[in-house]
Amino acid sequence: GAGGWAAAVVGGVLTVFAVLAMFGPPTGVVRGSELRDRDRGVLVAEGYVDRDGEGGFFFSDAVLFLRADGNILTDRRVVSYAEEGGERYHEAVAYEDIYAVEAEFGEGFGEDSHVLVTTRRGGEVRLVLPTDGRMDRAFVERLKHEWRRCVPPGTEKLDAPSSVPADPAFPAG
């Protein structure tokens, strides 16, 4: 009857979500150390991360394939990549080449945080991060920490004071 049909549909949908969770990219910002080996392998093969490089944070809003979209914070640079309409876009900037970091944090459920990284040459790298577990804020705090660590004092553009508390795992200075 109708109940059996509805149960089959719900079961099918739940199965699809379970498969995506097991084999698809992570669904929120994760620490690089939490990436699955096969996901790290894809990022290395695509040239976004060095095999020996330490990954700080990673996020992809791709549903199935990690190589379709992502934002990466490594120990040396920030990377954003996407694939749209068959075209691949890839932007990376080393911390010492960053001029400013500005973040607008999402506050409510489903609101994303937007980060603008401006380079010393006038280029821009835009990142969109989900707010789940406040990992967007940890991503930005780590980005700012690494940037300030690599840039001689007084040469960075200081952004507006952040209302985001410092992450004790990545102390400033």
Short mmCIF file of C-alpha atoms in Angstrom, two decimals:
data_model
loop_
_atom_site.label_atom_id
_atom_site.label_comp_id
_atom_site.label_asym_id
_atom_site.label_seq_id
_atom_site.Cartn_x
_atom_site.Cartn_y
_atom_site.Cartn_z
CA GLY A 1 0.00 0.00 0.00
CA ALA A 2 0.80 3.66 0.30
CA GLY A 3 2.64 3.17 3.60
CA GLY A 4 5.03 0.65 2.07
CA TRP A 5 5.71 2.92 -0.89
CA ALA A 6 6.42 5.92 1.38
CA ALA A 7 8.72 3.82 3.58
CA ALA A 8 10.64 2.67 0.49
CA VAL A 9 11.10 6.27 -0.70
CA VAL A 10 12.26 7.45 2.73
CA GLY A 11 14.59 4.44 3.01
CA GLY A 12 16.02 5.17 -0.43
CA VAL A 13 16.66 8.83 0.41
CA LEU A 14 18.34 7.87 3.68
CA THR A 15 20.51 5.34 1.84
CA VAL A 16 21.62 8.00 -0.64
CA PHE A 17 22.58 10.36 2.21
CA ALA A 18 24.46 7.56 3.98
CA VAL A 19 26.44 6.75 0.82
CA LEU A 20 27.25 10.44 0.28
CA ALA A 21 28.42 10.75 3.89
CA MET A 22 30.69 7.73 3.46
CA PHE A 23 32.10 8.48 0.03
CA GLY A 24 31.42 12.16 -0.69
CA PRO A 25 33.50 15.10 0.54
CA PRO A 26 33.17 16.32 4.13
CA THR A 27 30.08 18.51 4.55
CA GLY A 28 31.58 21.23 6.75
CA VAL A 29 34.92 22.84 7.52
CA VAL A 30 37.29 20.16 8.83
CA ARG A 31 40.83 20.23 10.13
CA GLY A 32 43.33 18.89 7.62
CA SER A 33 44.23 16.10 10.03
CA GLU A 34 40.61 14.87 9.80
CA LEU A 35 40.66 14.46 6.01
CA ARG A 36 40.37 10.89 4.77
CA ASP A 37 43.48 9.55 3.05
CA ARG A 38 41.71 9.26 -0.31
CA ASP A 39 40.49 12.89 -0.07
CA ARG A 40 44.02 14.08 0.73
CA GLY A 41 45.23 12.00 -2.24
CA VAL A 42 42.82 13.83 -4.56
CA LEU A 43 44.04 17.22 -3.30
CA VAL A 44 47.67 16.16 -3.81
CA ALA A 45 46.96 14.79 -7.31
CA GLU A 46 45.22 18.05 -8.27
CA GLY A 47 48.24 20.05 -7.01
CA TYR A 48 46.29 21.92 -4.32
CA VAL A 49 48.29 20.44 -1.43
CA ASP A 50 51.85 19.13 -1.17
CA ARG A 51 52.21 15.49 -0.22
CA ASP A 52 54.27 16.47 2.84
CA GLY A 53 52.53 19.79 3.51
CA GLU A 54 50.45 20.20 6.60
CA GLY A 55 46.82 20.96 5.91
CA GLY A 56 45.26 23.41 8.35
CA PHE A 57 41.62 23.35 7.27
CA PHE A 58 39.50 22.20 4.35
CA PHE A 59 35.96 22.78 3.09
CA SER A 60 34.12 21.66 -0.05
CA ASP A 61 30.48 22.24 -0.87
CA ALA A 62 30.69 19.72 -3.71
CA VAL A 63 28.05 17.02 -3.38
CA LEU A 64 29.89 14.11 -4.94
CA PHE A 65 33.37 14.95 -6.14
CA LEU A 66 35.95 16.74 -4.00
CA ARG A 67 37.76 18.08 -7.05
CA ALA A 68 34.69 20.11 -8.09
CA ASP A 69 34.98 22.77 -5.37
CA GLY A 70 36.99 23.57 -2.25
CA ASN A 71 38.80 25.96 0.06
CA ILE A 72 42.06 24.90 1.67
CA LEU A 73 44.28 26.43 4.31
CA THR A 74 47.75 24.88 4.32
CA ASP A 75 50.87 25.70 6.29
CA ARG A 76 52.01 27.95 3.39
CA ARG A 77 48.99 29.32 1.55
CA VAL A 78 45.24 29.61 1.11
CA VAL A 79 43.64 27.94 -1.91
CA SER A 80 40.21 28.22 -3.50
CA TYR A 81 39.15 26.15 -6.49
CA ALA A 82 35.93 25.44 -8.36
CA GLU A 83 34.60 23.91 -11.53
CA GLU A 84 31.69 25.60 -13.30
CA GLY A 85 30.33 24.81 -16.73
CA GLY A 86 33.35 22.66 -17.58
CA GLU A 87 35.78 25.47 -16.67
CA ARG A 88 38.18 25.04 -13.76
CA TYR A 89 39.13 27.97 -11.57
CA HIS A 90 42.03 27.88 -9.14
CA GLU A 91 43.34 30.68 -6.95
CA ALA A 92 46.12 30.38 -4.41
CA VAL A 93 47.99 32.98 -2.43
CA ALA A 94 50.99 32.51 -0.14
CA TYR A 95 50.63 34.13 3.27
CA GLU A 96 53.46 36.58 2.61
CA ASP A 97 51.58 37.85 -0.48
CA ILE A 98 48.39 38.70 1.46
CA TYR A 99 47.60 42.36 2.03
CA ALA A 100 44.28 42.07 3.90
CA VAL A 101 41.84 39.51 5.28
CA GLU A 102 38.24 40.52 5.83
CA ALA A 103 35.52 38.23 7.15
CA GLU A 104 31.76 38.58 7.42
CA PHE A 105 30.52 35.77 9.61
CA GLY A 106 27.13 34.18 9.14
CA GLU A 107 25.08 34.04 12.32
CA GLY A 108 21.95 32.01 11.67
CA PHE A 109 21.23 28.48 10.55
CA GLY A 110 22.19 28.04 6.91
CA GLU A 111 24.02 31.38 6.71
CA ASP A 112 27.51 31.12 5.29
CA SER A 113 30.53 33.17 6.25
CA HIS A 114 32.27 35.13 3.51
CA VAL A 115 36.00 35.79 3.55
CA LEU A 116 37.85 38.15 1.21
CA VAL A 117 41.62 37.75 0.94
CA THR A 118 43.25 40.66 -0.92
CA THR A 119 46.72 40.18 -2.34
CA ARG A 120 49.55 42.72 -2.44
CA ARG A 121 49.12 42.83 -6.23
CA GLY A 122 45.44 43.73 -5.96
CA GLY A 123 44.06 40.27 -6.63
CA GLU A 124 41.29 38.70 -4.58
CA VAL A 125 40.50 35.23 -3.31
CA ARG A 126 36.95 34.77 -2.07
CA LEU A 127 36.03 31.97 0.30
CA VAL A 128 32.59 30.82 1.40
CA LEU A 129 32.47 28.71 4.55
CA PRO A 130 29.58 27.12 6.43
CA THR A 131 29.10 28.16 10.06
CA ASP A 132 28.64 24.60 11.41
CA GLY A 133 30.37 24.18 14.76
CA ARG A 134 31.95 27.64 14.39
CA MET A 135 34.70 26.00 12.34
CA ASP A 136 34.45 28.92 9.91
CA ARG A 137 35.81 31.12 12.70
CA ALA A 138 38.60 28.66 13.46
CA PHE A 139 39.49 28.67 9.72
CA VAL A 140 39.66 32.49 9.65
CA GLU A 141 41.59 32.76 12.93
CA ARG A 142 44.17 30.26 11.65
CA LEU A 143 44.37 32.13 8.32
CA LYS A 144 45.04 35.43 10.13
CA HIS A 145 47.56 33.81 12.46
CA GLU A 146 49.56 32.26 9.60
CA TRP A 147 49.38 35.48 7.57
CA ARG A 148 50.62 37.67 10.42
CA ARG A 149 53.36 35.15 11.23
CA CYS A 150 54.73 35.39 7.65
CA VAL A 151 54.48 39.14 7.09
CA PRO A 152 56.94 41.67 8.52
CA PRO A 153 55.26 43.81 11.22
CA GLY A 154 53.61 46.96 9.91
CA THR A 155 53.31 45.77 6.30
CA GLU A 156 49.87 44.17 6.59
CA LYS A 157 46.64 46.10 6.38
CA LEU A 158 45.01 45.68 9.73
CA ASP A 159 41.37 44.91 9.29
CA ALA A 160 38.58 46.11 11.56
CA PRO A 161 38.77 44.67 15.07
CA SER A 162 37.31 41.20 15.06
CA SER A 163 34.51 40.24 17.37
CA VAL A 164 35.71 36.68 17.02
CA PRO A 165 37.56 35.42 20.09
CA ALA A 166 41.02 34.07 19.40
CA ASP A 167 41.23 30.32 19.05
CA PRO A 168 43.46 29.10 21.92
CA ALA A 169 44.80 26.33 19.66
CA PHE A 170 46.38 29.03 17.46
CA PRO A 171 47.54 31.87 19.74
CA ALA A 172 48.42 35.17 18.12
CA GLY A 173 51.96 36.38 18.07
#
